[in-house]
Each structure stands twice: as structure tokens, then as C-alpha cells.
């Protein structure tokens, strides 16, 4: 297999943008991927200026249409191997669709798009063209999320009875958007963010964490979408009580008005034999509570299968995933890097004409993206009827 680094093109990321930064670091993390091009800003002149000022040389384009069109006539070794979409939510669907149709795999920020019509079109196109498509649900990239998934899905804490999956922030506790703050401005605008503000922005991460770790799906929900900051058009507080498809119950909750909470995403899973707890602000360990026993704290890189809780046969590929020994902390950038690393593996298989996974076990895929949008639409429906219990549907 060629060891030539994969070429990545950015859609978005100019002028004070946020999430492009961890992504571009993560792309370069292993030396096997690199950013080579970008359509960084909606205004073509600024987009080209931003590309010229990028910290390392990249090909700048005035628009993603130009970047995708130009790809066709580039020499083979300069063609894009995938694009990364880091624009506000309303600029996900169009570049994703156009890239896939031009034969370029897509790694797209969450939420996948604005509505179910778009989500279904993306899923059916990705399937029809059999092309890799990843969605950037960051927190499933932590090694401890992978270990949590293994523990829960192997039944080590028994049948899941209750899940509390949360993402609590405080940065929108005041009307920050009125100051023109870039990230706040589009997140509270229904045209650019979608039908739910806080739910779309961070509630979808809490949902993904629940689904990734437990393997369970929501079957029914009752939603309260609240707006505490006066004059704001979208919810800034999102509380969803859910029935799970195994009969268990869950709370998927998110808030952006809780002063003091910074990026407080975490999950508690209570099973019939024990409880698992994990928090992304302390992502190097997870805690297992078992009845009448001292708590067990599992640290990334310091796990010993066959210890009386973990069986001897913890999968070798899971044990091989940490990048550095325990005590040398991995965090947010490492989680992003793990997602890009796994996506790269699928892109390389796809390029070689081999079967690729893209099955949601290493990073969220386009179907996970659709499930997030279906969840938001069901929540909006339930909230409109004051939290009426509503069957969760992807139709
Ligand atoms: N996975 C995560 O943990 C995470 C964290 C933050 C944001 N996000 C998601 O990432 C996306 C971007 O969020 P952000 O906070 O970085 O936003 P941002 O406002 O900081 O950056 C968005 C960038 O997109 C550019 N842009 C807008 N329209 C464009 C167009 N037509 N062509 C080219 N560029 C265009 C803007 O100029 C800006 O550079 C959102 O979908 C958000 O939900 C995900």
C-alpha cells in the first residue's frame, strides 16, 4: 500500500474559525494525512487571502465549488483524498453532496445537516456511490469511550437500566450573539443552525455518546426545549427523557446557560450489575462501580485484562489504540486524531478497491448523522406538544 500522505481539502476554516484548528492538527498528527487545499470563507476574495496566509502552503480556492471542480483535472498525486467540512450547519449538505458526486469522500462536522430531507439524500448518495462518509462526533474518539463501549456492550455491567448522557456549557448564559461573537451569532439563528440551537449543537453529541457506548437506540421520547436568554430564537436548554429499545430509560440533556460549566460532557450508565461513569473533561479514565466493592478506575494505557472485572480476551485492536503510555495525557486533539486515523484507514481501503468498514464502530458515519437529525426533529415535535411522549422515528 502507498505510504503517500492523504490529501485533505478544507471547506470553511478562515477568519477566526474555531473547530478547524483541532481538526487540522489532528489531520497532521500521524504524518499520513495533510491539508493541501482549502475553500476557507464564503467571500472568494477573503477565501483566497486566508489561504495565502495559512500557516503552511495550501492551494486556495474562492469557493468549495471551485475546489471540487478543479480536483478533476489535477494530477493523480495532487487530487483530494477527502474533504473536511467545518462550516456552520447550513453549509454542510451542499458541499458534502457535491464532493461525493465528484468522487471525493467526506468527513463532515455535526449536526449532519439541517433536516431529514437533506439527511436522507446524503445517506442514499453515500450508499449508492459506496463512498466513505464520517461525521465528527469528537468524543467517541477518546480511547476511554472505546473501552466504555466494550465494557457496556460485552454485558460487564449487566443490562442497561438507566443512562444519563449530558453536555453542559455556560458560554451562552448571556446574549453573546448581540456582541457579534462569531460562533454565537450563527448558532442562535434558525436559518444557519437548524430547528434546535443547543440540541443541534451539543445535544447531538450527548445522543451519539449514548448510542456509541451502549449500542441502544431511542424508541420514544418526551422533550422540553427551553430558551432562557430573552430574545433568543432557539433553545439554549434541552432536556429529553427517553425510552430505550431494551426497555431502559435515559436522559439526554444539554445546556448552554449553566455558568461555570465549560465543556462538561459525560455519561453515566447504570446496569443490573454495575455502573460506568466517564467525563470528557477528565478523559483519561473511567470509573466502574460494583456493589459492595471499592470503585475501579481504569486509566488509558494501564489496563490489565483478566483483572477480575475485565476478561482476558479484551480485543487486541482496542488494546493497541492508545498512542502513548499512561500518565502522558491524551485529550481533545488525540480524540480528533483517532477519528481521522480511522477514517483514513477506510479511505485507503476504498481507494484500493477493497471493502471498507465505515460501520460506526470507530467514528460516527452518515447514518449516525441522520439519526441525530431524526432525534432533533422528534424532539421538536414533542416539545411543541409540551413534552408529549412521541415515538422516535427516522421516517
Ligand atoms: N465536533 C465538535 O466537537 C465541534 C465543536 C465545535 C463546532 N462544531 C461544528 O463545526 C462546524 C463549525 O463550527 P465553528 O464553531 O468552527 O464555526 P466558526 O464560525 O468558528 O467557523 C465556520 C467557518 O466556516 C466558514 N464558512 C461559512 N460559510 C462558508 C462557505 N460557504 N464556504 C466556505 N467557508 C464558509 C466561516 O467563514 C468560518 O471560517 C459547525 O457545524 C459546528 O456544529 C463541532
XYZ file of C-alpha atoms and ligand atoms in Angstrom:
439
model
C 0.000 0.000 0.000
C 1.289 3.502 -0.852
C 2.658 5.497 2.078
C 1.916 8.795 0.365
C 0.042 11.035 2.815
C -3.629 11.525 2.022
C -4.573 14.953 0.648
C -7.295 16.747 2.584
C -9.260 19.802 1.406
C -10.948 22.114 3.899
C -14.394 23.616 3.449
C -14.515 26.516 5.920
C -11.915 27.455 8.486
C -10.873 31.020 7.662
C -11.069 34.216 9.749
C -11.294 33.332 13.422
C -12.935 29.951 12.888
C -12.953 27.528 15.804
C -13.148 23.825 15.063
C -10.889 23.839 12.030
C -7.952 24.228 14.408
C -8.154 20.949 16.320
C -9.123 19.198 13.072
C -6.141 20.417 11.108
C -3.807 19.454 13.956
C -5.438 16.022 14.081
C -5.110 15.601 10.316
C -1.336 16.158 10.597
C -0.999 14.070 13.765
C 0.456 10.914 12.192
C 2.173 12.382 9.130
C -0.027 10.172 6.956
C -2.559 12.899 6.133
C -2.092 16.555 5.346
C -4.169 19.597 4.489
C -3.334 20.613 0.905
C -6.224 22.865 -0.127
C -9.000 24.990 1.244
C -12.096 26.998 0.395
C -11.973 28.822 3.679
C -14.515 31.631 3.559
C -17.788 32.467 1.787
C -16.348 35.616 0.152
C -13.999 34.402 -2.643
C -11.516 37.261 -2.243
C -11.180 36.696 1.513
C -11.073 32.928 0.970
C -8.021 33.329 -1.276
C -6.348 35.769 1.145
C -6.939 33.415 4.058
C -5.428 30.518 2.111
C -2.393 32.630 1.197
C -1.938 33.434 4.906
C -2.421 29.832 6.074
C 0.467 28.778 8.366
C 1.768 26.295 5.769
C 1.339 26.255 1.978
C -2.072 25.141 0.688
C -3.930 25.680 -2.600
C -6.554 28.330 -2.022
C -9.923 28.390 -3.774
C -12.569 31.102 -3.892
C -15.325 28.577 -3.192
C -15.856 24.895 -2.496
C -17.478 24.618 -5.941
C -14.151 25.739 -7.456
C -12.171 23.373 -5.230
C -14.326 20.378 -6.167
C -14.392 21.281 -9.890
C -10.597 21.825 -10.034
C -9.963 18.422 -8.486
C -10.915 16.586 -11.678
C -8.026 17.935 -13.716
C -5.300 17.739 -11.054
C -2.513 15.163 -11.418
C -3.331 11.965 -9.543
C -0.911 12.656 -6.656
C -2.467 16.089 -6.024
C -6.110 15.036 -6.077
C -8.059 15.314 -2.825
C -8.486 12.063 -0.906
C -11.183 13.542 1.298
C -12.714 16.868 2.229
C -13.340 18.101 5.753
C -16.433 20.282 6.188
C -16.065 22.721 9.109
C -18.661 25.321 8.135
C -21.801 26.285 10.075
C -24.581 23.701 9.849
C -26.366 25.267 6.860
C -23.232 24.780 4.720
C -22.869 21.033 5.292
C -25.322 19.482 2.848
C -24.308 21.208 -0.367
C -20.518 20.668 -0.247
C -20.981 17.109 1.087
C -23.314 16.190 -1.764
C -21.166 17.826 -4.420
C -17.972 16.219 -3.132
C -19.497 12.727 -3.069
C -20.840 13.177 -6.605
C -17.316 14.204 -7.680
C -15.945 11.005 -6.108
C -14.399 12.645 -3.020
C -15.008 11.063 0.426
C -16.410 13.390 3.088
C -15.663 13.985 6.748
C -18.338 16.394 7.937
C -18.943 18.291 11.140
C -22.072 17.626 13.165
C -25.005 18.035 13.102
C -25.004 16.331 9.699
C -27.282 18.930 8.059
C -30.455 20.943 8.669
C -33.318 18.474 8.213
C -34.380 14.928 7.350
C -34.788 15.654 3.649
C -31.111 16.571 3.438
C -30.043 13.741 5.751
C -31.850 11.091 3.699
C -30.346 12.409 0.471
C -26.840 12.256 1.976
C -27.349 8.707 3.247
C -28.751 7.424 -0.034
C -25.993 9.094 -2.087
C -23.240 7.731 0.183
C -24.771 4.255 -0.149
C -25.345 4.473 -3.893
C -21.800 5.671 -4.566
C -20.329 3.408 -1.843
C -18.076 6.219 -0.648
C -16.638 6.797 2.878
C -18.527 9.396 4.920
C -17.642 10.294 8.515
C -19.317 12.663 10.972
C -17.148 14.459 13.546
C -18.611 13.286 16.849
C -15.383 14.073 18.676
C -15.908 12.272 21.970
C -16.272 8.783 20.532
C -12.608 9.246 19.554
C -11.366 9.009 23.157
C -9.805 5.664 23.967
C -11.841 5.563 27.154
C -15.038 5.882 25.063
C -13.895 2.831 23.118
C -13.223 0.945 26.360
C -16.624 2.059 27.721
C -18.246 0.720 24.569
C -16.502 -2.609 25.005
C -17.436 -2.863 28.705
C -21.096 -1.994 28.246
C -21.678 -3.911 25.024
C -19.992 -7.013 26.493
C -22.535 -7.003 29.311
C -19.926 -6.470 32.021
C -22.207 -4.060 33.892
C -25.279 -6.172 33.077
C -28.407 -4.978 31.291
C -28.609 -1.235 30.907
C -31.374 0.230 33.042
C -30.596 3.911 33.028
C -28.346 6.317 31.102
C -27.652 9.953 31.874
C -25.850 11.415 28.858
C -25.176 15.119 29.207
C -23.358 18.056 27.661
C -23.481 21.177 29.802
C -21.889 24.534 28.981
C -22.273 28.097 30.222
C -20.881 30.233 27.399
C -24.322 31.296 26.103
C -25.689 32.310 29.527
C -25.778 35.922 28.304
C -26.798 37.292 24.922
C -23.320 36.816 23.473
C -24.697 36.856 19.930
C -25.607 40.546 20.350
C -21.889 41.352 20.603
C -21.317 39.836 17.149
C -19.267 36.939 18.572
C -18.740 34.731 15.511
C -19.507 31.303 16.967
C -22.561 32.519 18.903
C -24.071 34.506 16.023
C -24.854 31.614 13.685
C -25.619 29.090 16.449
C -28.732 31.006 17.578
C -30.007 31.669 14.048
C -32.502 29.004 12.871
C -31.586 29.571 9.211
C -27.928 28.769 9.839
C -28.094 26.381 12.816
C -31.347 24.455 12.178
C -34.520 23.963 14.222
C -32.794 23.395 17.574
C -29.939 25.523 18.936
C -28.459 23.819 21.980
C -29.883 20.427 20.959
C -28.353 20.562 17.490
C -25.069 21.999 18.684
C -24.315 19.746 21.645
C -27.379 17.566 22.383
C -26.459 15.534 19.293
C -23.054 14.768 20.875
C -24.787 13.501 24.042
C -27.067 11.315 21.911
C -24.113 9.942 19.930
C -22.188 9.139 23.104
C -25.164 7.165 24.427
C -25.631 5.241 21.176
C -21.913 4.618 20.612
C -21.245 3.279 24.081
C -24.422 1.293 24.755
C -25.464 0.195 21.244
C -29.020 1.059 22.275
C -31.466 3.224 20.353
C -34.139 5.668 21.499
C -37.624 4.285 20.932
C -39.756 7.058 22.472
C -39.064 10.478 23.949
C -40.528 13.430 25.760
C -38.743 16.716 25.066
C -38.542 20.098 26.724
C -36.693 22.729 24.672
C -36.303 25.937 26.632
C -34.888 29.381 25.945
C -33.659 31.249 28.997
C -31.951 34.193 27.335
C -34.558 36.721 26.329
C -34.982 37.382 22.622
C -33.025 34.302 21.568
C -34.827 32.395 18.803
C -33.581 28.885 19.543
C -33.386 26.680 22.645
C -30.426 27.144 24.968
C -31.533 24.346 27.323
C -32.509 20.895 26.037
C -33.883 18.095 28.242
C -35.049 14.836 26.701
C -36.456 11.919 28.686
C -36.132 8.765 26.598
C -37.282 5.183 26.482
C -34.574 2.881 25.134
C -35.174 -0.056 22.822
C -34.161 -2.548 25.543
C -36.835 -1.138 27.880
C -34.331 1.004 29.812
C -34.657 4.757 30.291
C -32.328 7.655 29.578
C -31.910 11.355 29.929
C -30.193 13.098 27.017
C -29.625 16.622 28.208
C -27.702 19.663 27.116
C -27.499 23.238 28.252
C -25.531 26.337 27.306
C -26.697 28.590 30.142
C -25.088 26.865 33.132
C -22.424 29.323 34.239
C -19.245 27.600 35.338
C -19.729 24.523 33.170
C -17.178 24.675 30.394
C -17.320 21.616 28.189
C -18.995 19.289 30.631
C -19.889 16.250 28.545
C -20.198 12.956 30.325
C -22.148 9.751 30.641
C -23.375 7.575 33.500
C -24.678 4.131 32.596
C -26.377 2.115 35.310
C -26.692 -1.594 34.577
C -28.066 -4.516 36.566
C -24.529 -5.468 37.753
C -22.729 -2.137 37.970
C -22.430 1.477 36.844
C -19.961 3.098 34.448
C -19.072 6.794 34.644
C -16.995 8.864 32.219
C -16.387 12.611 31.786
C -14.694 14.236 28.828
C -13.070 16.941 30.976
C -11.156 14.114 32.667
C -10.950 11.820 29.646
C -8.069 9.577 30.607
C -10.067 7.373 32.948
C -13.448 5.814 33.532
C -14.912 4.532 36.771
C -16.768 1.290 37.382
C -18.926 0.962 40.480
C -19.790 -2.574 41.546
C -21.995 -3.492 44.514
C -20.136 -3.783 47.810
C -16.719 -3.342 46.199
C -14.257 -0.481 46.021
C -14.582 1.558 42.801
C -12.372 0.506 39.918
C -10.725 3.308 37.958
C -9.428 2.320 34.521
C -6.757 4.584 33.028
C -5.947 4.653 29.339
C -2.780 2.670 28.736
C -2.830 0.990 32.163
C -5.495 -1.657 31.697
C -4.759 -5.270 32.576
C -7.281 -7.708 31.067
C -8.128 -10.633 33.302
C -8.177 -8.481 36.443
C -11.355 -9.934 37.874
C -13.627 -7.477 36.046
C -12.227 -7.187 32.515
C -11.964 -10.608 30.865
C -8.670 -11.873 29.427
C -9.886 -11.506 25.832
C -10.285 -7.718 25.559
C -9.885 -7.230 21.772
C -6.271 -6.718 20.694
C -7.149 -3.837 18.350
C -8.731 -1.932 21.260
C -5.688 -2.553 23.460
C -3.419 -1.304 20.629
C -5.186 2.035 20.104
C -3.538 4.285 22.716
C -0.711 6.357 21.239
C 1.453 6.973 24.322
C 1.890 5.275 27.720
C -0.460 6.150 30.575
C 0.339 9.287 32.510
C 1.272 11.175 29.321
C -2.171 12.667 28.870
C -4.226 12.265 25.721
C -7.135 14.677 25.290
C -9.317 16.552 22.779
C -6.779 16.664 19.907
C -5.969 12.982 20.345
C -9.667 12.110 20.128
C -9.942 14.032 16.842
C -6.747 12.368 15.585
C -8.154 8.914 16.357
C -11.247 9.736 14.272
C -9.172 10.963 11.316
C -6.814 7.963 11.642
C -9.728 5.526 11.430
C -11.348 7.465 8.597
C -8.015 7.435 6.745
C -7.911 3.635 7.019
C -11.324 3.405 5.346
C -10.392 5.927 2.642
C -7.238 3.949 1.849
C -9.239 0.710 1.586
C -11.794 2.433 -0.639
C -9.040 3.822 -2.893
C -7.575 0.329 -3.214
C -10.989 -1.005 -4.243
C -11.264 -3.020 -1.030
C -14.250 -3.350 1.285
C -14.187 -0.570 3.871
C -15.971 -0.515 7.228
C -17.492 2.914 7.835
C -19.751 0.986 10.226
C -19.874 3.471 13.095
C -17.588 1.429 15.350
C -14.599 3.811 15.063
C -16.219 7.120 14.127
C -19.778 8.250 13.507
C -20.981 7.583 9.970
C -23.617 9.186 7.764
C -26.405 7.011 9.256
C -25.407 8.216 12.729
C -25.643 11.737 11.334
C -29.166 11.011 10.095
C -30.141 9.535 13.477
C -29.035 12.801 15.097
C -31.251 14.818 12.754
C -34.204 12.443 13.272
C -33.718 12.810 17.033
C -33.815 16.610 16.774
C -36.944 16.552 14.605
C -38.702 14.172 17.025
C -37.666 16.395 19.952
C -39.031 19.498 18.222
C -42.336 17.691 17.567
C -42.639 16.520 21.184
C -41.636 19.896 22.630
C -44.320 21.637 20.560
C -46.914 19.477 22.373
C -45.405 20.332 25.768
C -43.323 17.188 26.009
C -45.855 14.686 24.687
C -44.358 11.180 24.612
C -43.505 10.710 20.938
C -42.356 7.628 19.084
C -38.838 8.084 17.733
C -38.855 7.690 14.002
C -36.315 8.084 11.225
C -39.028 8.341 8.549
N -17.117 18.226 16.806
C -17.040 19.203 17.675
O -16.626 18.980 18.801
C -17.447 20.590 17.259
C -17.066 21.705 18.022
C -17.397 22.979 17.520
C -18.108 23.106 16.339
N -18.513 22.011 15.654
C -19.261 22.119 14.387
O -18.341 22.606 13.402
C -18.995 23.489 12.488
C -18.269 24.842 12.502
O -18.334 25.385 13.813
P -17.292 26.502 14.295
O -17.591 26.767 15.707
O -15.939 26.142 13.890
O -17.807 27.734 13.415
P -16.981 29.037 13.034
O -17.979 30.113 12.806
O -15.901 29.254 14.028
O -16.288 28.659 11.653
C -17.035 28.414 10.492
C -16.162 28.688 9.279
O -16.876 28.393 8.085
C -16.682 29.453 7.150
N -17.750 29.455 6.142
C -19.064 29.774 6.287
N -19.702 29.634 5.111
C -18.776 29.204 4.217
C -18.813 28.885 2.839
N -19.937 28.970 2.119
N -17.663 28.485 2.230
C -16.510 28.404 2.920
N -16.410 28.706 4.241
C -17.531 29.097 4.865
C -16.631 30.680 8.044
O -16.079 31.763 7.348
C -15.724 30.149 9.150
O -14.396 30.162 8.703
C -20.434 23.544 12.952
O -21.205 22.644 12.206
C -20.387 23.110 14.422
O -21.574 22.498 14.848
C -18.185 20.760 16.104
